[in-house]
mmCIF file of C-alpha atoms in Angstrom:
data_model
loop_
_atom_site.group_PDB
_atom_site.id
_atom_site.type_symbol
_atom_site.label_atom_id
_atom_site.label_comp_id
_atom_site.label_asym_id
_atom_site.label_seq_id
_atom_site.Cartn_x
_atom_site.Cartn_y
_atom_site.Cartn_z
ATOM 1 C CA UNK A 28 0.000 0.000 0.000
ATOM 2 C CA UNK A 29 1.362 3.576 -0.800
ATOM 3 C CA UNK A 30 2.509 4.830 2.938
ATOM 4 C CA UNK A 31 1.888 8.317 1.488
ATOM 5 C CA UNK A 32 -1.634 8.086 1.359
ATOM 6 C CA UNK A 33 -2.996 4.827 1.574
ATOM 7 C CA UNK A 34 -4.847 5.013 -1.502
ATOM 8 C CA UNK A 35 -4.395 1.201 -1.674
ATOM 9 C CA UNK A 36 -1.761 1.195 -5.211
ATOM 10 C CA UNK A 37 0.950 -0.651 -4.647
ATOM 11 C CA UNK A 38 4.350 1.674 -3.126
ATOM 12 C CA UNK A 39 5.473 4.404 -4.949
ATOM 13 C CA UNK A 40 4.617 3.045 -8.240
ATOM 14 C CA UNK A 41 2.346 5.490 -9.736
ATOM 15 C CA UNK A 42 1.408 9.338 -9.329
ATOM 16 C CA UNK A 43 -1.511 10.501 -8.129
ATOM 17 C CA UNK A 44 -3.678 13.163 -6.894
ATOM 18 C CA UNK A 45 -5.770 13.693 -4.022
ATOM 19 C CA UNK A 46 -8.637 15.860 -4.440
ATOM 20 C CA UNK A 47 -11.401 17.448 -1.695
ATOM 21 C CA UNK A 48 -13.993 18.481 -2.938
ATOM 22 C CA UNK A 49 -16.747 20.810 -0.689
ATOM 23 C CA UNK A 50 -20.216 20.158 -1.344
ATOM 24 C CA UNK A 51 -23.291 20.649 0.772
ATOM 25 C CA UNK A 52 -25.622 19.131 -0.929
ATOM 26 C CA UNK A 53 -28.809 18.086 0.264
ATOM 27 C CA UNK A 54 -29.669 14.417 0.167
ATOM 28 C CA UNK A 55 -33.056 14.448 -0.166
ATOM 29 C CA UNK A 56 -32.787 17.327 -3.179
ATOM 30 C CA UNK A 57 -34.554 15.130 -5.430
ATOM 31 C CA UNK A 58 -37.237 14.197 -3.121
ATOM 32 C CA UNK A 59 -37.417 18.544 -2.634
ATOM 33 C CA UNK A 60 -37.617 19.410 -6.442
ATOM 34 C CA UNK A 61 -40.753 17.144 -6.546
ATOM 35 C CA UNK A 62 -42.047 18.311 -3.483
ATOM 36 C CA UNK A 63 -41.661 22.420 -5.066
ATOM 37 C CA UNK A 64 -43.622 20.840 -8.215
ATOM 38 C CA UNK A 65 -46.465 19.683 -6.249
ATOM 39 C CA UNK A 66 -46.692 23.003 -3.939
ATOM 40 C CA UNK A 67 -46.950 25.134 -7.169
ATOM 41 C CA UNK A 68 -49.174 22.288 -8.386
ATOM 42 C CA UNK A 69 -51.734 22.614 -5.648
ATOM 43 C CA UNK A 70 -51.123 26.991 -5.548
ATOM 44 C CA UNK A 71 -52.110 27.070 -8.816
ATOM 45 C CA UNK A 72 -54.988 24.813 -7.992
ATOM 46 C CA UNK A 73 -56.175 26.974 -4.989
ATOM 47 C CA UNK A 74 -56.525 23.869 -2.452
ATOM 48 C CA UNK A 75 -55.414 23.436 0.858
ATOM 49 C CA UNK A 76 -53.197 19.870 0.986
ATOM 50 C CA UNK A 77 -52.537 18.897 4.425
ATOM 51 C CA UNK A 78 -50.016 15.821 5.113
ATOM 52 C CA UNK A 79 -51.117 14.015 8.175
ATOM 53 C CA UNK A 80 -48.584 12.514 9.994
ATOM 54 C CA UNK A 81 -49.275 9.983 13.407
ATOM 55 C CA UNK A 82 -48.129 6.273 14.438
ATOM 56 C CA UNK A 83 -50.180 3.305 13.357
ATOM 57 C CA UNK A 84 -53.748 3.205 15.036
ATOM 58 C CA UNK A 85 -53.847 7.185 16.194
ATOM 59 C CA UNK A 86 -57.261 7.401 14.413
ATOM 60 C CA UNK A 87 -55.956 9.405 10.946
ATOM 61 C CA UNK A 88 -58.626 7.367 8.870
ATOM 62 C CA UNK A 89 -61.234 7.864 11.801
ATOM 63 C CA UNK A 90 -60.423 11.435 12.046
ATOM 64 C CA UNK A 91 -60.851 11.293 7.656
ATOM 65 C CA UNK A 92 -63.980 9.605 8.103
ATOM 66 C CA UNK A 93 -65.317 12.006 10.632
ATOM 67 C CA UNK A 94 -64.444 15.151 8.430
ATOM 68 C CA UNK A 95 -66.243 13.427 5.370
ATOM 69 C CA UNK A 96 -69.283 13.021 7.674
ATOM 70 C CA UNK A 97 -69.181 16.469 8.988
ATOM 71 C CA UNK A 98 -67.894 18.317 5.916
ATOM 72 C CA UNK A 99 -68.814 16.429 3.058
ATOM 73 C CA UNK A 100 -72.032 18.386 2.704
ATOM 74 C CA UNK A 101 -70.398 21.706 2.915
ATOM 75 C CA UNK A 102 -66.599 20.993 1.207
ATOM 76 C CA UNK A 103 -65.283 18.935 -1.627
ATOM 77 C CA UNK A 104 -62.363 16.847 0.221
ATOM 78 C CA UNK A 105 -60.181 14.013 -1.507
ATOM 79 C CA UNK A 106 -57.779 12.010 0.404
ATOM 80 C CA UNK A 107 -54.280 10.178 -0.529
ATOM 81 C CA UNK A 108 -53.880 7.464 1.668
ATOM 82 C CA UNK A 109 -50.549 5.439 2.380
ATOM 83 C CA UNK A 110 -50.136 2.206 3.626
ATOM 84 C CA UNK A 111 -47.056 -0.943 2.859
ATOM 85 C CA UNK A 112 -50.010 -3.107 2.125
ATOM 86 C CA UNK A 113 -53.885 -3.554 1.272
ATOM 87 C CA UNK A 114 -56.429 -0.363 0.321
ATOM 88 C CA UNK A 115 -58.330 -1.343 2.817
ATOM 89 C CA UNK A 116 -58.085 2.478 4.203
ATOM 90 C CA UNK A 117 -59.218 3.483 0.806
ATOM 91 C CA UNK A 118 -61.866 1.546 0.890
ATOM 92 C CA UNK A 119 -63.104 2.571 4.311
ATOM 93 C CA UNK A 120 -62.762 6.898 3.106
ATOM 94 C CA UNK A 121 -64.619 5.718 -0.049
ATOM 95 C CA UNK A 122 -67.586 3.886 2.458
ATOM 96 C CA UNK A 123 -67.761 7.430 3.614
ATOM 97 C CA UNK A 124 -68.173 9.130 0.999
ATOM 98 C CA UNK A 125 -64.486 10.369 0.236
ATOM 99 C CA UNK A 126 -63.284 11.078 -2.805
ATOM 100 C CA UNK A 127 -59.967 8.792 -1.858
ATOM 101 C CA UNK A 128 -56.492 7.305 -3.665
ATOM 102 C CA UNK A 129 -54.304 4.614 -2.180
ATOM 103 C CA UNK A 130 -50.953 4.204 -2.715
ATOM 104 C CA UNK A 131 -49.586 0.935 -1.405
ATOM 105 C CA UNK A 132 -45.199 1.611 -0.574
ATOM 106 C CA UNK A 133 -44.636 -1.922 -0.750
ATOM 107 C CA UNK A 134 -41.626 -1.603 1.506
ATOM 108 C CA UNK A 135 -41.327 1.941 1.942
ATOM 109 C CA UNK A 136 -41.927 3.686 5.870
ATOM 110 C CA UNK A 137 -43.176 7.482 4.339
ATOM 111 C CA UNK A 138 -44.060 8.533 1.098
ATOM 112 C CA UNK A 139 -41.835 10.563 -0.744
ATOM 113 C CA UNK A 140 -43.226 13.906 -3.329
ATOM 114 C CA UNK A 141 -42.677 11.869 -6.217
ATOM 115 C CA UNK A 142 -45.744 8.842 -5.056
ATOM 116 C CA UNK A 143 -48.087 11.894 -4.496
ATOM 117 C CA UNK A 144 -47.047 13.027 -8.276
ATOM 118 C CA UNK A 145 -48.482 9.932 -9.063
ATOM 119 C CA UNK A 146 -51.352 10.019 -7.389
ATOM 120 C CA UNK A 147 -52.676 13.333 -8.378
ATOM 121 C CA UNK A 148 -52.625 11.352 -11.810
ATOM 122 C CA UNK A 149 -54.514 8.827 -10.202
ATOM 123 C CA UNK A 150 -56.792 10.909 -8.938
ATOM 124 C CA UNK A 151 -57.019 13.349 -12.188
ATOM 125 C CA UNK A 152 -57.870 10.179 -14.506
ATOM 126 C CA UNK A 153 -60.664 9.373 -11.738
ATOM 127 C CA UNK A 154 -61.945 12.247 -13.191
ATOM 128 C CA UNK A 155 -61.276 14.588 -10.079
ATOM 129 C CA UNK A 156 -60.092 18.483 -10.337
ATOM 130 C CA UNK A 157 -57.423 19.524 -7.935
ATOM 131 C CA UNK A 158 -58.678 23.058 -8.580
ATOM 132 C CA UNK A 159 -62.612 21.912 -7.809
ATOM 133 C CA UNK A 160 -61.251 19.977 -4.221
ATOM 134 C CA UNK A 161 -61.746 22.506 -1.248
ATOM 135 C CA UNK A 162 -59.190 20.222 0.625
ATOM 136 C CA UNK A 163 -57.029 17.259 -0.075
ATOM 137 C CA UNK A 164 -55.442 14.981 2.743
ATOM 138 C CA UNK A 165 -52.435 13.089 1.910
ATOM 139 C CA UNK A 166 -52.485 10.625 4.580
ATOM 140 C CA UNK A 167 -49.196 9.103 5.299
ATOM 141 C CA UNK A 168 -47.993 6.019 6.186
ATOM 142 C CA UNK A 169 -48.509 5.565 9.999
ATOM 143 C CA UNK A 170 -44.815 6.331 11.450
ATOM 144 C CA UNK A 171 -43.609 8.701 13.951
ATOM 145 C CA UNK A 172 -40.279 8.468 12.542
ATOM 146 C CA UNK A 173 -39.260 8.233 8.665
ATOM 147 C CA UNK A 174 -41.997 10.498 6.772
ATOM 148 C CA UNK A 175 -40.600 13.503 8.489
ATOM 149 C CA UNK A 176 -37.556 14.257 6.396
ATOM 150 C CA UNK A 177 -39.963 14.093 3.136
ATOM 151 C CA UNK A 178 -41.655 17.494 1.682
ATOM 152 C CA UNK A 179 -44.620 16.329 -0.390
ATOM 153 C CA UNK A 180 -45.179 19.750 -1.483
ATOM 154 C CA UNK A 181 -48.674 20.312 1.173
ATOM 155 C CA UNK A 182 -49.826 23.461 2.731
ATOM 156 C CA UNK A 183 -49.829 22.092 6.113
ATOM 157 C CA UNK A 184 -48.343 19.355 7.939
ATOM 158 C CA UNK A 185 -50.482 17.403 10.727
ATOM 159 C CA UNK A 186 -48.863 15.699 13.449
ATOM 160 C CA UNK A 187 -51.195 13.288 15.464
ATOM 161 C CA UNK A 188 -51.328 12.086 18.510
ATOM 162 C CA UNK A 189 -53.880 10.518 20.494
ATOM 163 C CA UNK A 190 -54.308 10.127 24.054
ATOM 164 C CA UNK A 191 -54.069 6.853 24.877
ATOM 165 C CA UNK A 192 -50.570 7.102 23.541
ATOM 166 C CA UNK A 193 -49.162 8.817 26.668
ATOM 167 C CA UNK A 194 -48.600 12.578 26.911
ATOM 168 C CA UNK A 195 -44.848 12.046 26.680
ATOM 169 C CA UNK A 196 -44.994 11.272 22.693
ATOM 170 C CA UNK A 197 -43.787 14.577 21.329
ATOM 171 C CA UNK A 198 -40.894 14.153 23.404
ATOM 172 C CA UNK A 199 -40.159 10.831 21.991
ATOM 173 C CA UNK A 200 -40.404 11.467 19.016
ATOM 174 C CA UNK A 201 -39.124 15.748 18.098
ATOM 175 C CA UNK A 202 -37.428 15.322 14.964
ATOM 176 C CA UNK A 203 -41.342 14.740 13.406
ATOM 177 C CA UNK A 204 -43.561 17.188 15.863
ATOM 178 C CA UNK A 205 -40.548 19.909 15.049
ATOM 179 C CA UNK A 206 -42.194 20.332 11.426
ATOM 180 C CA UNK A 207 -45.312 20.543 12.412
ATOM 181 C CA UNK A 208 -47.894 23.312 11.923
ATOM 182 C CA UNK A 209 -50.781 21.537 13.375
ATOM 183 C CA UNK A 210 -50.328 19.038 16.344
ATOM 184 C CA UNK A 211 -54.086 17.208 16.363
ATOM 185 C CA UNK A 212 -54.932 15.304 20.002
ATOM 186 C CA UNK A 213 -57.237 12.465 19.382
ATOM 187 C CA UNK A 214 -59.514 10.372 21.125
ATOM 188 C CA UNK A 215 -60.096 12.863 23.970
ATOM 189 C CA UNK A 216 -63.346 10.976 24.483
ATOM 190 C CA UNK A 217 -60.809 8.096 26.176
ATOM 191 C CA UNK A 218 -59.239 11.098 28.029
ATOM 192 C CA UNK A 219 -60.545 10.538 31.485
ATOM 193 C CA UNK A 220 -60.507 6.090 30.984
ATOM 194 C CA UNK A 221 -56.473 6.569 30.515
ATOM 195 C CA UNK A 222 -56.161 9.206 32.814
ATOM 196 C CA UNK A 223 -54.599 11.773 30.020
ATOM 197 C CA UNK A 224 -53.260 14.527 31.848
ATOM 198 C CA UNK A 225 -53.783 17.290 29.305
ATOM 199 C CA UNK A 226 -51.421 20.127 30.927
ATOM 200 C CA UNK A 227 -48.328 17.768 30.558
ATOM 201 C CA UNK A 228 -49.596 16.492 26.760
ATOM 202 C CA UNK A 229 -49.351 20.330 25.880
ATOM 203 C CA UNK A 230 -46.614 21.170 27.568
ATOM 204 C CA UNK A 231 -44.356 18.661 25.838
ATOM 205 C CA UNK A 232 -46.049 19.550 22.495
ATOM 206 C CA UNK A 233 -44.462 23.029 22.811
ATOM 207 C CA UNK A 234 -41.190 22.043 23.999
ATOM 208 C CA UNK A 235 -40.646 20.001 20.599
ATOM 209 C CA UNK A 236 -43.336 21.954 18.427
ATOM 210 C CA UNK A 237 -42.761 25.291 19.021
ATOM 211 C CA UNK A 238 -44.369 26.524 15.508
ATOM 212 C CA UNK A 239 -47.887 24.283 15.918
ATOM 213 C CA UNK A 240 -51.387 25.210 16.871
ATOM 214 C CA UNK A 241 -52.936 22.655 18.825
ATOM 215 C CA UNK A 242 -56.186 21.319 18.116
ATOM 216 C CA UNK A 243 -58.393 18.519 20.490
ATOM 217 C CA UNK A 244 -60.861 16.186 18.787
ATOM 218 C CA UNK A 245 -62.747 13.064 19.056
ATOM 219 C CA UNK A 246 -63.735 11.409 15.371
ATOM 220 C CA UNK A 247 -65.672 9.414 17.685
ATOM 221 C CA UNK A 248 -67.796 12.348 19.343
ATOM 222 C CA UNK A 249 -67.229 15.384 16.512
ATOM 223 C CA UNK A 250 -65.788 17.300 19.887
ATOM 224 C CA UNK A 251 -63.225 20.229 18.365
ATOM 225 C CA UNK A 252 -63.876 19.418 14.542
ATOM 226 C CA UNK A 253 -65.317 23.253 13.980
ATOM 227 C CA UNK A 254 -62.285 24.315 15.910
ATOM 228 C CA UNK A 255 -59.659 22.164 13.235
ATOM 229 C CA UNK A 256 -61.538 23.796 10.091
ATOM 230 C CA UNK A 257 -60.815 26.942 11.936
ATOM 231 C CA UNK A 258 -57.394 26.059 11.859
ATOM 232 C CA UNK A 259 -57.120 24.336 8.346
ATOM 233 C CA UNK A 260 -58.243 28.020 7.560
ATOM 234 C CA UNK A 261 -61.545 26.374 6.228
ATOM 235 C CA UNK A 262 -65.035 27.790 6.352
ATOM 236 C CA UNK A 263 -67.478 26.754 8.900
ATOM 237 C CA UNK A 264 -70.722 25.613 7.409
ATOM 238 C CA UNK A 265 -73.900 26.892 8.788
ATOM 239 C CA UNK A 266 -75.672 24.715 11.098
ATOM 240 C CA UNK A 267 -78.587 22.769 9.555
ATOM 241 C CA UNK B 16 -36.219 2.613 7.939
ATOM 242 C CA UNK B 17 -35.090 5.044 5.113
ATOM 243 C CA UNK B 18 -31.341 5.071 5.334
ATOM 244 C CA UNK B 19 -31.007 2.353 2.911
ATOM 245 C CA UNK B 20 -32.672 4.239 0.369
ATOM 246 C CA UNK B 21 -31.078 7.930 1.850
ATOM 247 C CA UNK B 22 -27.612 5.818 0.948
ATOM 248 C CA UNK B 23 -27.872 4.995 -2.281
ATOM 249 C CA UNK B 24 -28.754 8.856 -2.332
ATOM 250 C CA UNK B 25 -25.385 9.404 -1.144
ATOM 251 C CA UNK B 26 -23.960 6.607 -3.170
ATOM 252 C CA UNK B 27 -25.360 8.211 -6.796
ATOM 253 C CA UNK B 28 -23.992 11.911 -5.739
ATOM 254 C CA UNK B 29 -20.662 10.571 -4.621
ATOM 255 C CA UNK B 30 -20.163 8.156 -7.807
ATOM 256 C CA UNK B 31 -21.364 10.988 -10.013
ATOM 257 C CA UNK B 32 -18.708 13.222 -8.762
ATOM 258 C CA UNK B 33 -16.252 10.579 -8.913
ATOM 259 C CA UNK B 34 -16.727 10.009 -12.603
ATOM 260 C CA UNK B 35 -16.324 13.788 -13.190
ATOM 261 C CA UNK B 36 -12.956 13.766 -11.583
ATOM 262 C CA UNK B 37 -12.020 10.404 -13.310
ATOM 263 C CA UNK B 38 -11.566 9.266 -9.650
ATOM 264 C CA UNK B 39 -9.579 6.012 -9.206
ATOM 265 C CA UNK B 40 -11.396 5.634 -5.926
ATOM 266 C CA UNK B 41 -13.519 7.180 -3.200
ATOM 267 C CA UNK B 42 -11.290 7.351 -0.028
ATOM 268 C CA UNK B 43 -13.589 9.464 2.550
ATOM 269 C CA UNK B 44 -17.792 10.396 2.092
ATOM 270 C CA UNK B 45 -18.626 12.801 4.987
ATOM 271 C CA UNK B 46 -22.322 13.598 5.854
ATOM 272 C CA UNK B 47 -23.479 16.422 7.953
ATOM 273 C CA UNK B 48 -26.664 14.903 9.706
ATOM 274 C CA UNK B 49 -28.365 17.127 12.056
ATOM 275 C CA UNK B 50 -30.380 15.825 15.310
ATOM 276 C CA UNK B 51 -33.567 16.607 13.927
ATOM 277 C CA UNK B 52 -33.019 15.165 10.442
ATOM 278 C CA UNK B 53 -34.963 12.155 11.616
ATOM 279 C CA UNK B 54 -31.966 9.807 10.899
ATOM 280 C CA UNK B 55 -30.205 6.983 12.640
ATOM 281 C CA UNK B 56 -26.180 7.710 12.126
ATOM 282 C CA UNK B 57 -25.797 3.552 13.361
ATOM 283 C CA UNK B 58 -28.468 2.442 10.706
ATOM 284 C CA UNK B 59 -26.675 4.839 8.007
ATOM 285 C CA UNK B 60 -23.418 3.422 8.776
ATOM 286 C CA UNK B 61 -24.992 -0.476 8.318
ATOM 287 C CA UNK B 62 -26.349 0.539 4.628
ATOM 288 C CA UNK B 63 -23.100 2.476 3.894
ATOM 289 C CA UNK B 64 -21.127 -0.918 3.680
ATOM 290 C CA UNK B 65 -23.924 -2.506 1.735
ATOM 291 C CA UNK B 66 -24.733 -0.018 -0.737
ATOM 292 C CA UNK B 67 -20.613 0.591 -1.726
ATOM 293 C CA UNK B 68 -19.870 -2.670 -1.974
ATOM 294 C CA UNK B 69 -18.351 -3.415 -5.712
ATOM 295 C CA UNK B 70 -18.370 0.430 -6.242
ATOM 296 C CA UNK B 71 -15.453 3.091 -6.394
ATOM 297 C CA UNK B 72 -16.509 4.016 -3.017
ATOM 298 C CA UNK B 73 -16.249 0.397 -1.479
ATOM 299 C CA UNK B 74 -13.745 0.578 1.329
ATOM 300 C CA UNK B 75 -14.473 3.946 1.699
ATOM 301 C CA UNK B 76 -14.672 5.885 5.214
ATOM 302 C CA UNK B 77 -17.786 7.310 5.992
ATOM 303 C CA UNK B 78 -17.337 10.443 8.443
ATOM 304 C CA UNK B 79 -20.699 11.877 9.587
ATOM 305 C CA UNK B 80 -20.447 14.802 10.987
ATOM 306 C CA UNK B 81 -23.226 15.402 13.963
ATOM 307 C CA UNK B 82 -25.309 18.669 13.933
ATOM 308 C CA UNK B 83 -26.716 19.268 17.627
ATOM 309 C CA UNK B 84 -29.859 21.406 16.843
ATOM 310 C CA UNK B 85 -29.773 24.555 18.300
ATOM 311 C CA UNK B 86 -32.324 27.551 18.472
ATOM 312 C CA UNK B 87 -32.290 31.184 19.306
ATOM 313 C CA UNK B 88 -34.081 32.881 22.507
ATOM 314 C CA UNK B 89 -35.291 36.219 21.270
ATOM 315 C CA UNK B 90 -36.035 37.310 24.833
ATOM 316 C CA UNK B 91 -31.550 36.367 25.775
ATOM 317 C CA UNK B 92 -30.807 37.479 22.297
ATOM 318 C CA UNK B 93 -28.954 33.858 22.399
ATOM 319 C CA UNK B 94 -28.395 30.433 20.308
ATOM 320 C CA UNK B 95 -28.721 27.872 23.046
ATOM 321 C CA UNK B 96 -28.550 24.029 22.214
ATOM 322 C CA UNK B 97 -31.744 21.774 22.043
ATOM 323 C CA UNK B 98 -30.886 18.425 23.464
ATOM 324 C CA UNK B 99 -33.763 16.353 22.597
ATOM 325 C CA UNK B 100 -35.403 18.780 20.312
ATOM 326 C CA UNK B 101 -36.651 20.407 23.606
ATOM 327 C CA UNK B 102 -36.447 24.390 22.195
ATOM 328 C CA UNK B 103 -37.254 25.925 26.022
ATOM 329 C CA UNK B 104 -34.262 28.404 26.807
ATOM 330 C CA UNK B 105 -31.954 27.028 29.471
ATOM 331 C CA UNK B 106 -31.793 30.994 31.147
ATOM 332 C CA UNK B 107 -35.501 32.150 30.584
ATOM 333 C CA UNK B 108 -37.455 29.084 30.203
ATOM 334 C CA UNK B 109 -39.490 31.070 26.954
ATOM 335 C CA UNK B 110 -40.051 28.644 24.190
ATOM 336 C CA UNK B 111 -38.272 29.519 21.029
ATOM 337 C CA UNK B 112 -39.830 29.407 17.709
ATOM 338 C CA UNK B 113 -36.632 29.819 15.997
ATOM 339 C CA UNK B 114 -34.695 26.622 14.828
ATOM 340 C CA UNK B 115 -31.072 27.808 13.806
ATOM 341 C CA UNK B 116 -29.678 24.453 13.230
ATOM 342 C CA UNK B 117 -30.487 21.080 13.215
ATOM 343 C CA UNK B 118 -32.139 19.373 10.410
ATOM 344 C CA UNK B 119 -29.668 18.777 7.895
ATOM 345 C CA UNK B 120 -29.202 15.814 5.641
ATOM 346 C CA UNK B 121 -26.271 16.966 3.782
ATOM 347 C CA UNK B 122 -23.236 15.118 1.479
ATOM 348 C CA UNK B 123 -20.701 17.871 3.386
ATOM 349 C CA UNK B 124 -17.900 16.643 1.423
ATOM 350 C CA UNK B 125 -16.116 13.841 -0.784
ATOM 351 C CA UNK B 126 -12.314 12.532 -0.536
ATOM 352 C CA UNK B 127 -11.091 11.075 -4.137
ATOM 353 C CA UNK B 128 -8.058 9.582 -5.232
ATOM 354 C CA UNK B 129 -7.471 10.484 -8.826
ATOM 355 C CA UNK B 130 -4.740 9.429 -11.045
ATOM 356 C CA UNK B 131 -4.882 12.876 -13.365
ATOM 357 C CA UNK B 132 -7.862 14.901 -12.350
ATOM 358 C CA UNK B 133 -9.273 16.653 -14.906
ATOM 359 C CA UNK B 134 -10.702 19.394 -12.925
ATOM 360 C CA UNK B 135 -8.056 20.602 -10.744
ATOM 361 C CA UNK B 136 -5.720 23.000 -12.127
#
């Protein structure tokens, strides 16, 4: 080996250079570029796109359902719905009346800007207008951890927790509730059965999620759902 | 799990540089990962090995550099670091909006060996 620089050719039989080269480039610039397309995409379109972000079983396709029952008279919504496997979530948004699209990631933990490309293909050949939609949920694949680093281009990204996950989640987990504009409890109906105590639960959300409004809802009850179309910036229908 | 796939990122930009400089091999890949990146440096530096292997950069050191995330305390006119992604100034207790640093993902820098690089003067 060359004792000069152990570049691994044999000794002092050859010239070489060494070279350092400075970059700074972004790994996920690819991911980014798609993610800028989609944000212009869904500007020029005029809707809303939130990305909903929670761990498995925090009630995102409950919470979807509950919207479609509350809001489906009074807003045109379409969801994007992620999974590994089955469109069984699909299937359920569709039961309730949502206009939804599932991609399946096979083995993939988040979905990335360029799946969503495809799906507002999907959803365009199913003969739905972006620019008709008065919100569109990309619903990610349920994961505290890996979907965070990915920009899918939306308007607003929703973190979820609910309560029978333990009010020291945020802390767990800050790299994800860090990008957050919206942190949505869930299941405070179960509040008092698990003994949530609320004052810790949104203490720790601010610690790690500085920038987020907090919202509390039950998809079970309908409790704070006026309050999170107030906060999607969404009008609130007039009561029957 | 998305280092495997963050990797071969890192893999594609480093070979692609490589080939510009007519690089005989890749000797060091350093990545500046920041604390709220969301990434596992142990996990990245199990798919480093996998993803080189049979490459220019197999053999390769991987250096990642660690970005502690750090935010600024309007109130202490101060950067102060946020262990755990906790932003709540150590001095005031306020809660800072303002992330400074702390969520990069970044190929910081390449090593090659070259025998006659084209690009340097």
């Amino acid at each position: 080996m060359c004792l000069d620089c152990n570049c691994g050719a044999p000794t002092h039989t050859h010239t070489h250079a060494h070279t350092h080269l400075e970059l700074g480039q972004d790994l996920l610039s690819r991911n980014d570029t798609q993610a800028a397309a989609n944000r212009s995409r869904f500007g020029a379109a005029g809707v809303p796109v939130i990305n909903l972000l929670s761990s498995p079983g925090s009630g995102k396709t409950a919470l979807l359902e509950r919207m479609a029952r509350d809001w489906g008279a009074s807003h045109r919504i379409a969801a994007v719905v992620g999974d590994l496997a089955t469109d069984n979530d699909a299937r359920r948004l569709q039961n309730a009346g949502l206009r939804a699209i599932q991609i399946t990631t096979g083995q993939a933990c988040h979905l990335e800007a360029g799946m969503v490309q495809k799906a507002l293909a999907t959803l365009e050949s199913d003969g739905i207008d972006l620019a008709a939609l008065d919100l569109l949920v990309i619903e990610n694949v349920g994961n505290l951890v890996c979907p965070s680093a990915y920009d899918l281009g939306e308007s607003l990204r929703v973190v979820m927790l609910s309560v029978t996950e333990g009010e020291d989640k945020p802390l767990k987990y800050p790299a994800t509730f860090h990008a957050a504009d919206v942190v949505v409890i869930s299941k405070i109906d179960l509040s008092a059965a698990v003994g949530f105590e609320r004052s810790q639960a949104l203490r720790h959300i601010a610690q790690v999620a500085p920038r987020a409004r907090v919202v509390e809802v039950s998809a079970k009850s309908g409790a704070g759902m006026d309050e999170l179309l107030a906060v999607l910036g969404l009008p609130i229908p007039a009561p029957l | 799990m998305h280092e495997l796939s963050l990797m071969e990122a890192v893999r594609d930009l480093a070979l692609e540089r490589a080939g510009e400089h007519r690089a005989r091999r890749i000797s060091t890949i350093t990545l500046r990962i920041g604390s709220l990146a969301g990434v596992e440096p142990d996990a990245l530096r199990f798919a480093f090995d996998v993803v080189m292997a049979g490459t220019l950069g197999e053999g390769a050191t991987l250096v990642i550099e660690s970005i502690q995330a750090h935010a600024f305390c309007y109130a202490c006119r101060q950067t102060f670091p946020a262990h755990d992604g906790v932003c709540e100034c150590p001095d005031c207790g306020s809660i800072s909006r303002d992330l400074v640093q702390g969520r990069e993902l970044q190929l910081a820098s390449l090593d090659l060996d070259c025998d006659d690089d084209p690009l340097q003067p």
